[in-house]
PDB file of C-alpha atoms in Angstrom:
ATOM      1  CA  UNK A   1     145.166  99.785 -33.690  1.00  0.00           C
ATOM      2  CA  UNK A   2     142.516  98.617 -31.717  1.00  0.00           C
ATOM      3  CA  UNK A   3     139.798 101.066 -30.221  1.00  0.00           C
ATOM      4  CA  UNK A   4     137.546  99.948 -27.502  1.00  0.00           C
ATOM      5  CA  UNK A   5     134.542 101.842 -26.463  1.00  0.00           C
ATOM      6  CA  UNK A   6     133.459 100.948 -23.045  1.00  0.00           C
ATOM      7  CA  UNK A   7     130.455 102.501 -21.070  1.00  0.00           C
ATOM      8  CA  UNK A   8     127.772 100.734 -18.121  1.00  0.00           C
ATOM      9  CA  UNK A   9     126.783  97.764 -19.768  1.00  0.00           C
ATOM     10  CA  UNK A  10     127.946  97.835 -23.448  1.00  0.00           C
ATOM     11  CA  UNK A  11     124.849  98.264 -25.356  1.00  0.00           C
ATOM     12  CA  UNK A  12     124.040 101.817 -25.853  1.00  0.00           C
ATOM     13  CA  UNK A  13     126.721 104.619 -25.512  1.00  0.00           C
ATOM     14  CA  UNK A  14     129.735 102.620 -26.568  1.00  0.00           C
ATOM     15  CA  UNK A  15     127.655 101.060 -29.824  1.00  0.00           C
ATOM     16  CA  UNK A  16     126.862 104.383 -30.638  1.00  0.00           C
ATOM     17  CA  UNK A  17     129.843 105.936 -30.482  1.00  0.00           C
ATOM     18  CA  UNK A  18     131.459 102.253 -32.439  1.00  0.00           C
ATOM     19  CA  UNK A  19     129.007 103.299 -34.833  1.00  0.00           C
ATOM     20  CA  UNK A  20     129.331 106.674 -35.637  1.00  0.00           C
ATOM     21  CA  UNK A  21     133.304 105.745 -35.794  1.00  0.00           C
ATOM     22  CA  UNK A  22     132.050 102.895 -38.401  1.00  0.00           C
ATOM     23  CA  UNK A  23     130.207 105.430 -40.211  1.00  0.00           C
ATOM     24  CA  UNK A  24     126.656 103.386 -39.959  1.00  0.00           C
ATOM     25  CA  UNK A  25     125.227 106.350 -38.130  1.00  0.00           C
ATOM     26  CA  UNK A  26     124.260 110.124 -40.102  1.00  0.00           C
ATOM     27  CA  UNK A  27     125.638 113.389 -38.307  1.00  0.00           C
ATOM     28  CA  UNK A  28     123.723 114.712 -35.198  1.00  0.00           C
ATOM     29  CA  UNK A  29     121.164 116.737 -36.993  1.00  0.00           C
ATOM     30  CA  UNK A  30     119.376 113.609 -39.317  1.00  0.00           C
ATOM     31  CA  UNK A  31     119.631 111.155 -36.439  1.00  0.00           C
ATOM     32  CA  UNK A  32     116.556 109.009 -36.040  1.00  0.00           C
ATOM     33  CA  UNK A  33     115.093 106.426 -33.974  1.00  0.00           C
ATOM     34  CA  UNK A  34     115.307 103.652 -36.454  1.00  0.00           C
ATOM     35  CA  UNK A  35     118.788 104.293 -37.261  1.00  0.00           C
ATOM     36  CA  UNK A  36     120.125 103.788 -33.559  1.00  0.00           C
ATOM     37  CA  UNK A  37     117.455 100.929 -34.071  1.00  0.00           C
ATOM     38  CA  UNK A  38     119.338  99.394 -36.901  1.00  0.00           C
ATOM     39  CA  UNK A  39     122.256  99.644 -35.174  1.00  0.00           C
ATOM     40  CA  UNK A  40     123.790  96.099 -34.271  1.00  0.00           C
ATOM     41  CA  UNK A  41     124.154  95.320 -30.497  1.00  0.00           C
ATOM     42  CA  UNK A  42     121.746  98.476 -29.884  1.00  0.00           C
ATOM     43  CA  UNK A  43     119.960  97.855 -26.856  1.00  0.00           C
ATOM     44  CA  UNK A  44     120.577  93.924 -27.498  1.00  0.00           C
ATOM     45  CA  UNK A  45     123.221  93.170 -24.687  1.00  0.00           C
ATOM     46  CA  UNK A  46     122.575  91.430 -21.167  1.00  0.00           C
ATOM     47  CA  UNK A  47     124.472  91.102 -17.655  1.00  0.00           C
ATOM     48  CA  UNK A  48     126.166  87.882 -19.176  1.00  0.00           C
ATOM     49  CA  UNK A  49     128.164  89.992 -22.352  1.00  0.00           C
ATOM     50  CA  UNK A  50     129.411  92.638 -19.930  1.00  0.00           C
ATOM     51  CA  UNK A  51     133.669  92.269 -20.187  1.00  0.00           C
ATOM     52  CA  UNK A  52     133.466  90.165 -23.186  1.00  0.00           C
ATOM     53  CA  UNK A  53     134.894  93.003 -25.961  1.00  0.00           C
ATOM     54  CA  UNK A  54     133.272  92.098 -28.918  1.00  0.00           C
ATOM     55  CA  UNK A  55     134.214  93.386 -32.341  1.00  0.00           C
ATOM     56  CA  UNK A  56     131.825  95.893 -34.201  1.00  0.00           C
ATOM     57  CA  UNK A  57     133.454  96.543 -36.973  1.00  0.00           C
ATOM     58  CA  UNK A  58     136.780  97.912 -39.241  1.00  0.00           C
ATOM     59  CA  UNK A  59     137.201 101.762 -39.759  1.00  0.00           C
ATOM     60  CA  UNK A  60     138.482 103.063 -43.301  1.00  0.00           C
ATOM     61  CA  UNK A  61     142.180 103.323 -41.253  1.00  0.00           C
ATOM     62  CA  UNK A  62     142.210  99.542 -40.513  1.00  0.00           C
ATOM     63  CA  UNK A  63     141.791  99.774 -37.522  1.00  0.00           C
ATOM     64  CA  UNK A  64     139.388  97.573 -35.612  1.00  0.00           C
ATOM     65  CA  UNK A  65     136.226  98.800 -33.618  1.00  0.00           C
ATOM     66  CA  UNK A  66     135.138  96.812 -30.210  1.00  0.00           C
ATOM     67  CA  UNK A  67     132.579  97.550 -27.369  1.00  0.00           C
ATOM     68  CA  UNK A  68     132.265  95.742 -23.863  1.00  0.00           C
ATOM     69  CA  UNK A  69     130.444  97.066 -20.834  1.00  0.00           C
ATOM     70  CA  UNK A  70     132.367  96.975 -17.493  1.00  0.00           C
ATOM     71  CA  UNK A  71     129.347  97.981 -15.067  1.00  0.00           C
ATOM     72  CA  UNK A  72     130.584 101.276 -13.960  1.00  0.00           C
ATOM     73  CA  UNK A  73     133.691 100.305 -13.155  1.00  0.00           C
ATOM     74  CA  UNK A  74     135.880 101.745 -15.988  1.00  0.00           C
ATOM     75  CA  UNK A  75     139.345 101.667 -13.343  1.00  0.00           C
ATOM     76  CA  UNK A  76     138.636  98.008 -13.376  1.00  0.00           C
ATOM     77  CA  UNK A  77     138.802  97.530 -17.180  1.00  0.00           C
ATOM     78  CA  UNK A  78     141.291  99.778 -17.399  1.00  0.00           C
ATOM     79  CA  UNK A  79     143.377  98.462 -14.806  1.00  0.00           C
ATOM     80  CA  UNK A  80     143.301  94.808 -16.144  1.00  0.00           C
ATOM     81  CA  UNK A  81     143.683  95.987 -19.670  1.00  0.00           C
ATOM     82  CA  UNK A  82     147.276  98.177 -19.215  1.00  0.00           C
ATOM     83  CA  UNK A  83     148.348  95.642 -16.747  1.00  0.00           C
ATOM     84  CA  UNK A  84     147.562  92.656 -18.740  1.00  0.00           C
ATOM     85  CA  UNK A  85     149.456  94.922 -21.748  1.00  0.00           C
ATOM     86  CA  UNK A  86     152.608  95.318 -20.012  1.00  0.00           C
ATOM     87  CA  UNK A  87     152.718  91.790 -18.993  1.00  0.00           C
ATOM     88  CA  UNK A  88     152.292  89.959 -22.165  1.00  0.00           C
ATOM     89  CA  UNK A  89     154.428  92.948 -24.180  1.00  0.00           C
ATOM     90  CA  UNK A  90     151.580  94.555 -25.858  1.00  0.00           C
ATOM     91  CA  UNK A  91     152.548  97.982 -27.019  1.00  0.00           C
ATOM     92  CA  UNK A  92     150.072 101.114 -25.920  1.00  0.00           C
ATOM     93  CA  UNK A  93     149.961 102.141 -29.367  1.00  0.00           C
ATOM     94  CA  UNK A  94     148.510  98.498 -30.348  1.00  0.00           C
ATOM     95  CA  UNK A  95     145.010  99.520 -28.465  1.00  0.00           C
ATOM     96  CA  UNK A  96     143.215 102.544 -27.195  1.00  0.00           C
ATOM     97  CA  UNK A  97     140.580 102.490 -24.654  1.00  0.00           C
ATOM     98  CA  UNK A  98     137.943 104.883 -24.719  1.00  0.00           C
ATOM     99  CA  UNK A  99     134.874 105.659 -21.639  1.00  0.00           C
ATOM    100  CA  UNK A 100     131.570 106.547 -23.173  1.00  0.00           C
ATOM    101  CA  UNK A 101     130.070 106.308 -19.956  1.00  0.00           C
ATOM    102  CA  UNK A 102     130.203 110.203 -19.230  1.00  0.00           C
ATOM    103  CA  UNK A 103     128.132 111.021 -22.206  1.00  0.00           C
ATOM    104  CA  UNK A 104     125.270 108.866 -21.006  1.00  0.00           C
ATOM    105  CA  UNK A 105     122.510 111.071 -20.102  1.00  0.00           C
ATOM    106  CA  UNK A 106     119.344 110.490 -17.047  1.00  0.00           C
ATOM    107  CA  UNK A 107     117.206 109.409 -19.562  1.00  0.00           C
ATOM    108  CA  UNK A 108     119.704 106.998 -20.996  1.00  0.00           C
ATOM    109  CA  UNK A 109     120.268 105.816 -17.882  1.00  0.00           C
ATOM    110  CA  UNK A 110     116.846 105.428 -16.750  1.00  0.00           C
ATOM    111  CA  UNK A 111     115.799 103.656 -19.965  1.00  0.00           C
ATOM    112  CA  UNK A 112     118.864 101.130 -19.872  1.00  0.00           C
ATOM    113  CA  UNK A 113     118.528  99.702 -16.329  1.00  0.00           C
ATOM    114  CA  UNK A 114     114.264  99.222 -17.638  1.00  0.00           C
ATOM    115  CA  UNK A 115     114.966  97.941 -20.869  1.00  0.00           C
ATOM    116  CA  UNK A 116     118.106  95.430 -20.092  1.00  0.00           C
ATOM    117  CA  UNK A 117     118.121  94.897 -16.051  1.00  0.00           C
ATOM    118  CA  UNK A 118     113.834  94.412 -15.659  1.00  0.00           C
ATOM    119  CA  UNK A 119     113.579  93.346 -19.791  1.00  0.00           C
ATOM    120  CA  UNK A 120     110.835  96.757 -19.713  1.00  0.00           C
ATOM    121  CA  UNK A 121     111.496  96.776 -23.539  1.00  0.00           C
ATOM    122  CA  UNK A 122     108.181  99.297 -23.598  1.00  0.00           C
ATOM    123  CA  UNK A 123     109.124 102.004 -22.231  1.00  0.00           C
ATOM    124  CA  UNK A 124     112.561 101.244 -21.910  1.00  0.00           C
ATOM    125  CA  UNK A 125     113.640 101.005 -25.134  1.00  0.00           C
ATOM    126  CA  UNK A 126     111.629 104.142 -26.398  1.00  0.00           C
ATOM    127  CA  UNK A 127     113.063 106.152 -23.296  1.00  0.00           C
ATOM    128  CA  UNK A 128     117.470 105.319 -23.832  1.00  0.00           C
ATOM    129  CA  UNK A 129     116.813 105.561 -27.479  1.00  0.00           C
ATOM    130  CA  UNK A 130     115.457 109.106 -27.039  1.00  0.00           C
ATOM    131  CA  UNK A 131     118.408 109.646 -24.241  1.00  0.00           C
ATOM    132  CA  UNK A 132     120.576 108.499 -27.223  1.00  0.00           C
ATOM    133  CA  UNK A 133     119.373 110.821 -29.431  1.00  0.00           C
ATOM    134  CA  UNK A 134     119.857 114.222 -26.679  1.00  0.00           C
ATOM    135  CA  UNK A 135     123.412 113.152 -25.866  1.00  0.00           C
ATOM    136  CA  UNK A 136     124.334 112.022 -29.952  1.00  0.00           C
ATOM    137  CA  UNK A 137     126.615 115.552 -29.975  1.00  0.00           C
ATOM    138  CA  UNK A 138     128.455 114.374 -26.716  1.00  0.00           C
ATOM    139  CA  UNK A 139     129.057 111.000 -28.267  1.00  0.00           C
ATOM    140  CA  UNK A 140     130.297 112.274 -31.459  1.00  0.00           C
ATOM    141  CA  UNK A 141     132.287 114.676 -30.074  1.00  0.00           C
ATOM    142  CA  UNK A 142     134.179 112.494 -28.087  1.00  0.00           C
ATOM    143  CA  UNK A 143     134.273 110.035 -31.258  1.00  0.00           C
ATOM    144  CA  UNK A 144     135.819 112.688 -33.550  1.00  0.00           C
ATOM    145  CA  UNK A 145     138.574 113.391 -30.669  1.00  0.00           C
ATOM    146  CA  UNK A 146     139.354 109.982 -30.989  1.00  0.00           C
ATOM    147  CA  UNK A 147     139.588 109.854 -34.543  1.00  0.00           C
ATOM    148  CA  UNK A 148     141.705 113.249 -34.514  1.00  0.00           C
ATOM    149  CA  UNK A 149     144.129 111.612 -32.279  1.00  0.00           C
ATOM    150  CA  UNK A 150     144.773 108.708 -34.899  1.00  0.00           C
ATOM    151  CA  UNK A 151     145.760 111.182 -37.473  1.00  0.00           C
ATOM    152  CA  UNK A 152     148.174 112.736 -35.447  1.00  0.00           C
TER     153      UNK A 152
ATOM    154  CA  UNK B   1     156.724  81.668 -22.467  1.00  0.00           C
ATOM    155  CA  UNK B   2     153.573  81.022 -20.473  1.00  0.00           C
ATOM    156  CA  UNK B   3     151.656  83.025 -18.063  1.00  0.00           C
ATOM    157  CA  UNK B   4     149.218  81.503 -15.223  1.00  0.00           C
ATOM    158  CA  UNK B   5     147.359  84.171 -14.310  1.00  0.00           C
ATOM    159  CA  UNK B   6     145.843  83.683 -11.378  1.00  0.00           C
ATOM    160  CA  UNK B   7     142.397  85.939 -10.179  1.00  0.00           C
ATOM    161  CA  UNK B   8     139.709  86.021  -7.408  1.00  0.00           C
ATOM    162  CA  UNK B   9     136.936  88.182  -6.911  1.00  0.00           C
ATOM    163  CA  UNK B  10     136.557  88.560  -2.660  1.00  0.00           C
ATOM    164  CA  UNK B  11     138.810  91.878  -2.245  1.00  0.00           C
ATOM    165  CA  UNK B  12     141.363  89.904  -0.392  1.00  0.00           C
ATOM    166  CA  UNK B  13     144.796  89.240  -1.870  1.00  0.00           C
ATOM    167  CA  UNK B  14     144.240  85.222  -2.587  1.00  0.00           C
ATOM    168  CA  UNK B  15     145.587  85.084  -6.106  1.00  0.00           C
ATOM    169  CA  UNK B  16     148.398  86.838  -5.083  1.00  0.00           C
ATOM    170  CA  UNK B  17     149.481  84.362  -2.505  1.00  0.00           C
ATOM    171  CA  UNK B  18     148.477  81.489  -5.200  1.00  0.00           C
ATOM    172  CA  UNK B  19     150.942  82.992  -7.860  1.00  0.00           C
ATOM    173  CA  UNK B  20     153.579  83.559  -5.012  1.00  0.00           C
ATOM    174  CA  UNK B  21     153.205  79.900  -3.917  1.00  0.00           C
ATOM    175  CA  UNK B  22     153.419  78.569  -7.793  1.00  0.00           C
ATOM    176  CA  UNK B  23     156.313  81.250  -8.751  1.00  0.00           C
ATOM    177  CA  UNK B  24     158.465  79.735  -5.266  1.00  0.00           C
ATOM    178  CA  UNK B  25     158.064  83.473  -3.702  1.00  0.00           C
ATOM    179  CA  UNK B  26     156.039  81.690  -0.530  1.00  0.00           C
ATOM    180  CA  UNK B  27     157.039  77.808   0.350  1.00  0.00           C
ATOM    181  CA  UNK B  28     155.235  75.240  -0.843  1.00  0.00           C
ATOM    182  CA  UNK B  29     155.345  72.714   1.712  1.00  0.00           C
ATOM    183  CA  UNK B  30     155.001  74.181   4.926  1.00  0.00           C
ATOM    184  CA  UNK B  31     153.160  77.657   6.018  1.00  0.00           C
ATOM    185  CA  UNK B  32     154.507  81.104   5.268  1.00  0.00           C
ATOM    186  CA  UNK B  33     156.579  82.511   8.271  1.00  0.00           C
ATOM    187  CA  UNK B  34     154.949  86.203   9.526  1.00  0.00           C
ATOM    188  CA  UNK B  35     158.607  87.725   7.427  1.00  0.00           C
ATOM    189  CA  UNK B  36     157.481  85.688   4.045  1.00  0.00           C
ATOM    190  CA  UNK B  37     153.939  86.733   4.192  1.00  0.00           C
ATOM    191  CA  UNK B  38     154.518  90.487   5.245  1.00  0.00           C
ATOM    192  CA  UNK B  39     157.021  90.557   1.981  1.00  0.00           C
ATOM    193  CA  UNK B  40     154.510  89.504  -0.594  1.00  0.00           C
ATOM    194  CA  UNK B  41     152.156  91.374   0.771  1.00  0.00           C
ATOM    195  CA  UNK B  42     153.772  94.567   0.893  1.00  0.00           C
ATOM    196  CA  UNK B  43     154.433  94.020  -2.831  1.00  0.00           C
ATOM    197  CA  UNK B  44     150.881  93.439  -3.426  1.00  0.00           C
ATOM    198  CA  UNK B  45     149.039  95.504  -0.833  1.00  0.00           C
ATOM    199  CA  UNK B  46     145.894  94.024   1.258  1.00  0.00           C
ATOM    200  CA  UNK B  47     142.734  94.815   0.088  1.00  0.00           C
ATOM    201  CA  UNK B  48     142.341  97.133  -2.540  1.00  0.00           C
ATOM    202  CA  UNK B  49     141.225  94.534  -5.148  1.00  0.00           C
ATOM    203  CA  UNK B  50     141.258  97.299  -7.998  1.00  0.00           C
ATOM    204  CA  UNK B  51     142.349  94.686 -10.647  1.00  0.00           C
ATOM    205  CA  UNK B  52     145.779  95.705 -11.444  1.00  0.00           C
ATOM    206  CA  UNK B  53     148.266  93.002 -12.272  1.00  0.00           C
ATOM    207  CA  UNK B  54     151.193  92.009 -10.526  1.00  0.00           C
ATOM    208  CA  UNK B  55     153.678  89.523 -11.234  1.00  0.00           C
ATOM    209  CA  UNK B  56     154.886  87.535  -8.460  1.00  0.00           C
ATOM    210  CA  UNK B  57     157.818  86.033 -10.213  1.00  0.00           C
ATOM    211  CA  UNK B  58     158.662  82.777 -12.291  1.00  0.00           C
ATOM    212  CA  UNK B  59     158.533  79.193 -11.029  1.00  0.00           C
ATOM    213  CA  UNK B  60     161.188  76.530 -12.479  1.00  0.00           C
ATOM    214  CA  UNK B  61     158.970  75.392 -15.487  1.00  0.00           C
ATOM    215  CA  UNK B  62     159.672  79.275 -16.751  1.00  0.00           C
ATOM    216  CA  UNK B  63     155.885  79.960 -16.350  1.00  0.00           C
ATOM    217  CA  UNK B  64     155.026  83.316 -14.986  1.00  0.00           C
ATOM    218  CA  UNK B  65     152.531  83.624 -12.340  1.00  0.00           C
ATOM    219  CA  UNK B  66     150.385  86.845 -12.775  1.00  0.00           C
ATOM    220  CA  UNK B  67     147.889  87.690 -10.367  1.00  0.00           C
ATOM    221  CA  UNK B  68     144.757  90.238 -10.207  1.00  0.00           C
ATOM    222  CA  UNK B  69     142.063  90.687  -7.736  1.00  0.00           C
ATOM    223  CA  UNK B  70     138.748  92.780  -7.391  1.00  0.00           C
ATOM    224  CA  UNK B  71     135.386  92.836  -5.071  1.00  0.00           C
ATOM    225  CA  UNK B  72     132.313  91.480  -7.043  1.00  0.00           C
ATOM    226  CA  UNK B  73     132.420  91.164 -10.544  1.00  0.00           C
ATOM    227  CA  UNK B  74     134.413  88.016 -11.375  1.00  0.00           C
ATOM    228  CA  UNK B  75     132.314  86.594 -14.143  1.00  0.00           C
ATOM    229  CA  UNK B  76     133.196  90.162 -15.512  1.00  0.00           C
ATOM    230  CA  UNK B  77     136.951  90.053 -15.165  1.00  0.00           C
ATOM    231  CA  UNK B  78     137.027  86.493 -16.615  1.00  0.00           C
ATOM    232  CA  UNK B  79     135.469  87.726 -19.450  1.00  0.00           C
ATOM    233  CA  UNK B  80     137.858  90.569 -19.886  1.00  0.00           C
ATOM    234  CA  UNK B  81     140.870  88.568 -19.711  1.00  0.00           C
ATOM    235  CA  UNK B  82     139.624  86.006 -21.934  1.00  0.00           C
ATOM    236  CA  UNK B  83     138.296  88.194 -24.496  1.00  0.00           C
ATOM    237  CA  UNK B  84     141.634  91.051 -24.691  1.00  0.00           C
ATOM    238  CA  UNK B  85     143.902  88.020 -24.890  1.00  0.00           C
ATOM    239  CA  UNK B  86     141.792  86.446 -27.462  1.00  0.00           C
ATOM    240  CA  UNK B  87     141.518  89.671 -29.370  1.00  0.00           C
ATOM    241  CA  UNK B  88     145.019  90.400 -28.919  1.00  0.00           C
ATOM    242  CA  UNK B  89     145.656  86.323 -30.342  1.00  0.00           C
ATOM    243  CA  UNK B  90     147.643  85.439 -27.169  1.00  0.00           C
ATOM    244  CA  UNK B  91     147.317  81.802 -26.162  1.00  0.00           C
ATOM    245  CA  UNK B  92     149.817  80.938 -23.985  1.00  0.00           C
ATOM    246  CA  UNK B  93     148.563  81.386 -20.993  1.00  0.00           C
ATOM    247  CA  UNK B  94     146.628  79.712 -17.959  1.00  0.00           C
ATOM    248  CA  UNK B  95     143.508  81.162 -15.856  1.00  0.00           C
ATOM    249  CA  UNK B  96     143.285  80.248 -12.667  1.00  0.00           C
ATOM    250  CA  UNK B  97     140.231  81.315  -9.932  1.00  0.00           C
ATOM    251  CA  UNK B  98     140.799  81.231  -6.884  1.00  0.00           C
ATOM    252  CA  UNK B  99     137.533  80.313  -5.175  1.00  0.00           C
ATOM    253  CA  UNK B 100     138.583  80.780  -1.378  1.00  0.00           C
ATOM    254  CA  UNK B 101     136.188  82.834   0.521  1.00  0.00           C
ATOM    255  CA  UNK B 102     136.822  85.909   2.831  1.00  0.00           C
ATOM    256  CA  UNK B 103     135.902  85.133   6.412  1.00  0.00           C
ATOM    257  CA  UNK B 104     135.349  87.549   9.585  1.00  0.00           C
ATOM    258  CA  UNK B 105     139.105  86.706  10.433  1.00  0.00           C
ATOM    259  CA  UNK B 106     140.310  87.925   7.374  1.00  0.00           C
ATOM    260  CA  UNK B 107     138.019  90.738   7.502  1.00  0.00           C
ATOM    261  CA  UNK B 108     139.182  91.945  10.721  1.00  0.00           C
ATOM    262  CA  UNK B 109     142.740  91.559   9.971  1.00  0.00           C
ATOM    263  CA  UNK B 110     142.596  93.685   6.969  1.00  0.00           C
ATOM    264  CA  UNK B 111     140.191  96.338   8.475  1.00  0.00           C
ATOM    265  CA  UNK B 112     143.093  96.699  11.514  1.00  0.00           C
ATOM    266  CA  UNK B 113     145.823  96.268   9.057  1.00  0.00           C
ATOM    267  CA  UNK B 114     144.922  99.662   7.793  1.00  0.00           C
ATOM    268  CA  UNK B 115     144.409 101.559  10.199  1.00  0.00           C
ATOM    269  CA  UNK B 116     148.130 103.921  11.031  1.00  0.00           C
ATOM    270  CA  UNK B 117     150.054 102.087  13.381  1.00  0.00           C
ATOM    271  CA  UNK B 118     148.036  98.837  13.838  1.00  0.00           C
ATOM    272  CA  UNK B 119     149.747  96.971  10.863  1.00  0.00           C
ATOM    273  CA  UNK B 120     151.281  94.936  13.535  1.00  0.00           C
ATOM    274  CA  UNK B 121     148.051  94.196  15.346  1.00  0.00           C
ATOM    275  CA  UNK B 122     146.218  93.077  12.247  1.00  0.00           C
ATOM    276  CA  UNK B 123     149.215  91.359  10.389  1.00  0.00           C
ATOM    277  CA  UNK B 124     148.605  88.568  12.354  1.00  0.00           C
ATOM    278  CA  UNK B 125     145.281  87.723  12.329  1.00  0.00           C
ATOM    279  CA  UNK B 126     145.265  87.742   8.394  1.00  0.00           C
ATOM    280  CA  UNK B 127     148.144  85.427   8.643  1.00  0.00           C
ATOM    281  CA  UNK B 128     146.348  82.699  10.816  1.00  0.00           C
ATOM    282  CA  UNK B 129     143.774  83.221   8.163  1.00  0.00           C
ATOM    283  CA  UNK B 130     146.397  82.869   5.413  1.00  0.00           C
ATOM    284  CA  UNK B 131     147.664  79.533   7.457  1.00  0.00           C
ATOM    285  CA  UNK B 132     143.785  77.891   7.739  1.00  0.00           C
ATOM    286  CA  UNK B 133     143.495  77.683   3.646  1.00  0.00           C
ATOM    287  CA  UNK B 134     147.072  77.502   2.569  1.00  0.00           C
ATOM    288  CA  UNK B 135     146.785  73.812   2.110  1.00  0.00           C
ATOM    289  CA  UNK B 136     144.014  74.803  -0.741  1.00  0.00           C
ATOM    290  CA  UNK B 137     146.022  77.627  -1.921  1.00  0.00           C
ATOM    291  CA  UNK B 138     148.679  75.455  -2.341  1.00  0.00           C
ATOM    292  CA  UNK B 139     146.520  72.962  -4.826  1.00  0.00           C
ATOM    293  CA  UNK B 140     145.917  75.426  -7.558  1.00  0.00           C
TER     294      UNK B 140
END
């Protein structure tokens, strides 16, 4: 199976949540700046790597890990994605595609457009990676869901 | 067996008429008749350019002609297609975009098209537009 985490622009959210899936990341309550930091693709992606779904890693399940940003237009992902599926005979239970962009909080938000649109690293950078940190519950709620539903 | 899929990013139908022209759905060699066009296009609809696929059919090389559309955001969907194909380690297929642009013909026509009970009205005037680039249609 493969999962794909999408959210706004691929670099925040969705890397989080591949992650915390990955098991790079500690649970919500030990979560620090310099692990989100450490984090490959963290706060690392431009306008130019939005739609390309690039792998992040393998879970303990096999199954692979990918994040791509589709600029607020998750329909549009989705919509090529199923209907590129059916066309070419890809089973639904060969990939899952999962929106991370409804755990992304003001301050993420805020922080993102500074730190990737204007290249703001300072205070950018400080200001998602804070975000990050207030909606890390959200994200690994919805990541846990996700890995629920593969046991099932 | 291969896929052309065929894309544009304008919000107007253009790949869909490419893939129909390819697949043999519209004529090759001369201008679609009002009947023709109408049919395809009420298969694909006009202008919602959400990026779902449709498949217009196969042409006699046994290559089907896919087709997907969206407003803004082309690089994007090139990427997308590229990189789920790639990750899924499909090959066998073509990518085609569709470069035409949208004028204030086709922009009318589609605005009229949708409004209840002026299909008729607007049909035509995306048609003539559909009849000024078919020649470069027809080339891809």
């Amino acid at each position: 199976m493969k999962i794909i985490y999408h959210c706004f622009g691929g670099t925040h959210s969705s890397v989080t949540a591949a992650a915390y899936h990955l098991g790079m990341l500690p649970s919500e309550c030990t979560l620090k700046e310099e692990d989100l930091l450490a984090i490959p693709f963290f706060d690392t992606r431009d306008n130019h790597d939005h739609g390309n779904i690039t792998l992040m890693g393998i879970d303990g399940k096999d199954n692979e890990i990918y994040i791509v940003g589709q600029r607020g237009c998750p329909q549009l992902l989705e919509n090529i994605i199923h209907g590129l599926a059916q066309e070419f005979d890809i089973s639904p239970q060969h990939y899952k595609l999962v929106n991370v962009l409804d755990k992304v909080n003001f301050s993420m938000r805020l922080g993102g457009f500074m730190s990737r649109r204007f290249k703001w690293i300072y205070p950018g950078r400080p200001l998602v990676t804070r975000g990050t940190i207030r909606a890390f519950t959200n994200i690994i709620n919805l990541v846990r869901r996700v890995k629920a539903g593969e046991r099932r | 067996m291969k896929r052309i899929i065929f894309f544009n990013d304008t919000g107007f139908p253009y790949a869909a008429l490419a893939a129909a022209i390819r697949s043999g759905t519209l004529p090759a060699h001369r201008p679609p008749k009002p009947g023709e066009l109408e049919q395809v296009l009420a298969c694909t609809g006009l202008g919602r350019g959400d990026a779902s696929v449709y498949n217009l059919g196969q042409n006699e090389q046994d290559e089907i002609c896919l087709a997907l559309w969206s407003r803004g955001n082309g690089d994007m969907v090139r990427r997308i297609i590229m990189s789920f194909l790639a990750i899924m380690h499909i090959d066998n297929y073509e990518l085609v975009h569709i470069k035409c642009r949208k004028n204030l013909l086709a922009t009318v026509g589609v605005f009229i098209a949708g409004i209840p009970g002026l299909l008729n009205v607007g049909l035509p005037l995306v048609r003539r537009h559909v009849v000024n680039i078919y020649r470069e249609l027809n080339q891809k």
